[in-house]
Short mmCIF file of C-alpha atoms in Angstrom, two decimals:
data_model
loop_
_atom_site.label_atom_id
_atom_site.label_comp_id
_atom_site.label_asym_id
_atom_site.label_seq_id
_atom_site.Cartn_x
_atom_site.Cartn_y
_atom_site.Cartn_z
CA UNK S 17 -18.68 -10.06 20.92
CA UNK S 18 -21.10 -11.44 18.34
CA UNK S 19 -20.36 -15.17 18.01
CA UNK S 20 -22.12 -15.52 14.66
CA UNK S 21 -20.22 -12.60 13.16
CA UNK S 22 -16.96 -13.91 14.61
CA UNK S 23 -17.55 -17.35 13.10
CA UNK S 24 -18.56 -15.86 9.75
CA UNK S 25 -15.47 -13.66 9.72
CA UNK S 26 -13.08 -16.48 10.59
CA UNK S 27 -14.53 -19.00 8.14
CA UNK S 28 -15.60 -16.62 5.38
CA UNK S 29 -12.27 -16.33 3.60
CA UNK S 30 -11.60 -20.03 3.86
CA UNK S 31 -14.84 -21.29 2.33
CA UNK S 32 -17.84 -19.11 1.49
CA UNK S 33 -15.86 -16.05 0.36
CA UNK S 34 -12.62 -17.71 -0.65
CA UNK S 35 -10.78 -14.94 -2.54
CA UNK S 36 -9.41 -17.26 -5.23
CA UNK S 37 -12.06 -19.89 -5.90
CA UNK S 38 -15.21 -17.90 -5.09
CA UNK S 39 -14.48 -14.17 -5.46
CA UNK S 40 -11.87 -14.80 -8.19
CA UNK S 41 -9.54 -12.06 -6.95
CA UNK S 42 -5.74 -11.97 -7.26
CA UNK S 43 -5.71 -14.02 -10.47
CA UNK S 44 -2.34 -12.66 -11.63
CA UNK S 45 -0.27 -14.04 -8.69
CA UNK S 46 -2.47 -17.14 -8.71
CA UNK S 47 -1.25 -18.04 -12.18
CA UNK S 48 2.27 -16.62 -12.01
CA UNK S 49 3.31 -17.85 -8.56
CA UNK S 50 1.96 -21.41 -8.54
CA UNK S 51 4.53 -23.16 -10.72
CA UNK S 52 5.93 -24.71 -7.53
CA UNK S 53 4.54 -25.31 -4.06
CA UNK S 54 7.37 -23.29 -2.48
CA UNK S 55 6.56 -20.19 -4.51
CA UNK S 56 2.83 -20.57 -3.89
CA UNK S 57 3.31 -20.93 -0.13
CA UNK S 58 5.70 -17.97 0.08
CA UNK S 59 3.36 -15.73 -1.92
CA UNK S 60 0.42 -16.80 0.21
CA UNK S 61 2.23 -16.09 3.49
CA UNK S 62 3.47 -12.70 2.27
CA UNK S 63 -0.04 -11.73 1.20
CA UNK S 64 -1.51 -12.97 4.48
CA UNK S 65 0.92 -10.85 6.50
CA UNK S 66 0.04 -7.74 4.49
CA UNK S 67 -3.69 -8.51 4.69
CA UNK S 68 -3.69 -8.87 8.49
CA UNK S 69 -1.74 -5.72 9.28
CA UNK S 70 -3.18 -3.50 6.55
CA UNK S 71 -6.70 -4.46 7.67
CA UNK S 72 -5.76 -3.79 11.28
CA UNK S 73 -4.31 -0.35 10.63
CA UNK S 74 -7.06 0.69 8.22
CA UNK S 75 -9.58 -0.22 10.92
CA UNK S 76 -7.67 1.65 13.62
CA UNK S 77 -7.45 4.76 11.44
CA UNK S 78 -10.89 4.51 9.80
CA UNK S 79 -12.30 7.46 11.76
CA UNK S 80 -9.23 9.61 11.09
CA UNK S 81 -8.64 9.06 7.37
CA UNK S 82 -10.57 11.64 5.30
CA UNK S 83 -13.09 10.01 3.00
CA UNK S 84 -11.84 11.82 -0.11
CA UNK S 85 -8.31 10.43 0.19
CA UNK S 86 -9.06 7.05 1.74
CA UNK S 87 -7.82 4.98 -1.25
CA UNK S 88 -4.39 6.70 -1.42
CA UNK S 89 -4.11 6.31 2.37
CA UNK S 90 -4.94 2.62 2.11
CA UNK S 91 -2.25 2.18 -0.54
CA UNK S 92 0.32 3.92 1.68
CA UNK S 93 -0.57 1.58 4.57
CA UNK S 94 -0.40 -1.49 2.32
CA UNK S 95 2.90 -0.34 0.79
CA UNK S 96 4.46 -0.06 4.24
CA UNK S 97 3.85 -3.71 5.02
CA UNK S 98 4.87 -4.84 1.55
CA UNK S 99 8.22 -3.10 2.08
CA UNK S 100 8.61 -4.95 5.39
CA UNK S 101 7.97 -8.26 3.59
CA UNK S 102 10.53 -7.34 0.92
CA UNK S 103 13.18 -6.47 3.50
CA UNK S 104 12.64 -9.71 5.45
CA UNK S 105 12.68 -11.92 2.34
CA UNK S 106 15.71 -10.16 0.89
CA UNK S 107 17.56 -10.71 4.16
CA UNK S 108 16.58 -14.28 5.02
CA UNK S 109 15.34 -15.83 1.73
CA UNK S 110 17.41 -14.16 -1.00
CA UNK S 111 17.17 -17.01 -3.55
CA UNK S 112 13.39 -17.29 -3.25
CA UNK S 113 13.01 -13.51 -3.26
CA UNK S 114 15.04 -13.27 -6.47
CA UNK S 115 12.46 -15.42 -8.30
CA UNK S 116 9.43 -13.56 -6.89
CA UNK S 117 10.49 -9.97 -6.26
CA UNK S 118 8.35 -8.47 -9.03
CA UNK S 119 5.21 -10.14 -7.70
CA UNK S 120 6.03 -9.33 -4.09
CA UNK S 121 6.11 -5.66 -5.09
CA UNK S 122 2.77 -6.08 -6.88
CA UNK S 123 1.11 -7.09 -3.60
CA UNK S 124 0.59 -3.33 -3.19
CA UNK S 125 -2.05 -3.40 -5.93
CA UNK S 126 -3.41 -6.87 -5.18
CA UNK S 127 -7.17 -6.43 -5.45
CA UNK S 128 -7.80 -8.80 -2.50
CA UNK S 129 -6.01 -6.48 -0.09
CA UNK S 130 -7.50 -3.24 -1.35
CA UNK S 131 -10.97 -4.80 -1.55
CA UNK S 132 -10.87 -5.99 2.08
CA UNK S 133 -9.54 -2.63 3.25
CA UNK S 134 -12.36 -0.79 1.47
CA UNK S 135 -15.26 -3.19 2.04
CA UNK S 136 -14.48 -4.63 5.48
CA UNK S 137 -11.70 -3.00 7.50
CA UNK S 138 -12.96 0.54 6.87
CA UNK S 139 -16.25 -0.23 8.59
CA UNK S 140 -15.42 -2.87 11.23
CA UNK S 141 -13.52 -2.94 14.57
CA UNK S 142 -9.80 -3.86 14.62
CA UNK S 143 -10.25 -7.41 15.95
CA UNK S 144 -12.73 -8.41 13.27
CA UNK S 145 -10.62 -6.69 10.61
CA UNK S 146 -7.46 -8.57 11.63
CA UNK S 147 -9.38 -11.86 11.69
CA UNK S 148 -10.82 -11.10 8.26
CA UNK S 149 -7.29 -10.52 6.96
CA UNK S 150 -6.14 -13.81 8.48
CA UNK S 151 -9.10 -15.71 7.04
CA UNK S 152 -8.74 -14.22 3.57
CA UNK S 153 -4.99 -14.74 3.65
CA UNK S 154 -5.26 -18.39 4.66
CA UNK S 155 -7.93 -18.97 2.02
CA UNK S 156 -5.68 -17.41 -0.61
CA UNK S 157 -2.64 -19.37 0.62
CA UNK S 158 -4.55 -22.66 0.61
CA UNK S 159 -5.84 -22.09 -2.91
CA UNK S 160 -2.37 -21.19 -4.22
CA UNK S 161 -0.81 -24.23 -2.56
CA UNK S 162 -3.41 -26.59 -4.05
CA UNK S 163 -2.80 -25.22 -7.53
CA UNK S 164 0.96 -25.26 -6.92
CA UNK S 165 0.87 -28.93 -5.92
CA UNK S 166 -1.00 -29.87 -9.10
CA UNK S 167 1.22 -27.80 -11.40
CA UNK S 168 4.48 -28.98 -9.83
CA UNK S 169 3.32 -32.58 -9.94
CA UNK S 170 2.45 -32.54 -13.64
CA UNK S 171 5.22 -30.20 -14.78
CA UNK S 172 8.14 -31.73 -12.93
CA UNK S 173 6.91 -35.00 -11.47
CA UNK S 174 7.69 -33.63 -8.02
CA UNK S 175 6.12 -32.60 -4.73
CA UNK S 176 7.58 -29.67 -2.77
CA UNK S 177 10.81 -29.99 -4.74
CA UNK S 178 11.20 -33.75 -4.21
CA UNK S 179 11.05 -35.88 -7.35
CA UNK S 180 8.48 -38.67 -7.45
CA UNK S 181 10.13 -41.83 -8.82
CA UNK S 182 8.62 -43.17 -12.01
CA UNK S 183 6.45 -40.15 -12.80
CA UNK S 184 7.44 -38.45 -16.08
CA UNK S 185 7.17 -34.68 -16.42
CA UNK S 186 4.56 -33.42 -18.88
CA UNK S 187 5.84 -31.03 -21.52
CA UNK S 188 4.08 -27.67 -21.30
CA UNK S 189 2.52 -28.31 -17.89
CA UNK S 190 4.55 -25.48 -16.39
CA UNK S 191 3.19 -22.93 -18.85
CA UNK S 192 0.61 -20.29 -17.96
CA UNK S 193 -1.99 -21.97 -20.17
CA UNK S 194 -1.84 -25.11 -18.02
CA UNK S 195 -2.02 -22.87 -14.94
CA UNK S 196 -5.31 -21.42 -16.17
CA UNK S 197 -6.65 -24.91 -16.84
CA UNK S 198 -5.65 -26.13 -13.38
CA UNK S 199 -7.09 -22.99 -11.79
CA UNK S 200 -10.40 -23.35 -13.64
CA UNK S 201 -10.79 -27.04 -12.85
CA UNK S 202 -10.03 -26.58 -9.15
CA UNK S 203 -12.34 -23.56 -8.92
CA UNK S 204 -15.17 -25.60 -10.48
CA UNK S 205 -14.51 -28.52 -8.12
CA UNK S 206 -14.35 -26.24 -5.07
CA UNK S 207 -17.66 -24.55 -5.89
CA UNK S 208 -19.31 -27.88 -6.71
CA UNK S 209 -18.34 -29.27 -3.30
CA UNK S 210 -19.53 -26.10 -1.52
CA UNK S 211 -22.88 -26.17 -3.34
CA UNK S 212 -23.40 -29.85 -2.54
CA UNK S 213 -22.57 -29.26 1.14
CA UNK S 214 -24.96 -26.30 1.34
CA UNK S 215 -27.72 -28.26 -0.41
CA UNK S 216 -27.30 -31.14 2.00
CA UNK S 217 -27.34 -28.76 4.96
CA UNK S 218 -30.54 -27.13 3.65
CA UNK S 219 -32.22 -30.54 3.16
CA UNK S 220 -31.35 -31.54 6.71
CA UNK S 221 -32.73 -28.24 7.99
CA UNK S 222 -35.96 -28.68 6.06
CA UNK S 223 -36.29 -32.27 7.25
CA UNK S 224 -35.95 -31.20 10.88
CA UNK S 225 -38.72 -28.58 10.67
CA UNK S 226 -41.71 -31.00 10.80
CA UNK S 227 -40.09 -32.88 13.67
CA UNK S 228 -39.60 -29.67 15.59
CA UNK S 229 -43.19 -28.62 14.89
CA UNK S 230 -44.54 -32.00 15.92
CA UNK S 231 -42.55 -31.94 19.15
CA UNK S 232 -43.99 -28.53 19.92
CA UNK S 233 -47.55 -29.75 19.34
CA UNK S 234 -47.04 -32.74 21.65
CA UNK S 235 -45.67 -30.53 24.39
CA UNK S 236 -48.63 -28.17 23.98
#
C-alpha cells in the first residue's frame, strides 16, 4: 500500500480538494440545506454514505461495466444508495425527512458523487475509492455545517436549535442571498488559510535546503 497515496486520498477531500470550498461542487444543497445546523449535518451524512458506497461499488465493478454505458450504470448504483437513505430517514427521522426529501432525492445527480465515481472510483482499487468517498463526504459535511452554524446564528440567534440569550435575529439572514454571501466569505477564508499554510510550508522547505546541503558537505 502506497502511504503517500493513502495520505493524499484521506486528506484530499478535507483540505486540498474540499468539494465545497475548493472544487465548488454541490452548490445547490450547500445553499438550500444550510439554513440550520441540523439540516446541514443530515445532508452531509446522507451524501457521505452515498459517496462511500457508490465509490466502492463503482470500483468493484469498474472492469465489468461497459465503457459506453458507464454513466447510466453509475447513476443506477448511486440511485440504489439514495433510496436506502430515503427509506432509513423516512422510518427513523420522518420530521427531518419531510423538510429535506426533495434534496435527498437530488443526491442522485449531485455532481460531487458522479464526479468522484467517474474521475476516481472508476480507475482506483476499492479501498482507495471508499476512503476517497469518506474524505470527500466529510469535507462536504464539514463545509455545510460551518455554513449552517453561521446562517442559523445570524438568522435565528441560535446554535443547533438552542436560542442564544440576548442575540437578536437578523431579518433576511435566512434567505438564499445571505446563504450565498456566507458561502462566498467562508470559501475565501478557507482558501486564504490554505494558501498561507502552503506558503509557510514552502518557505520552511526552502530554508532547510541550504542546511541539508551544508550538512552533506561537512560529512563529505
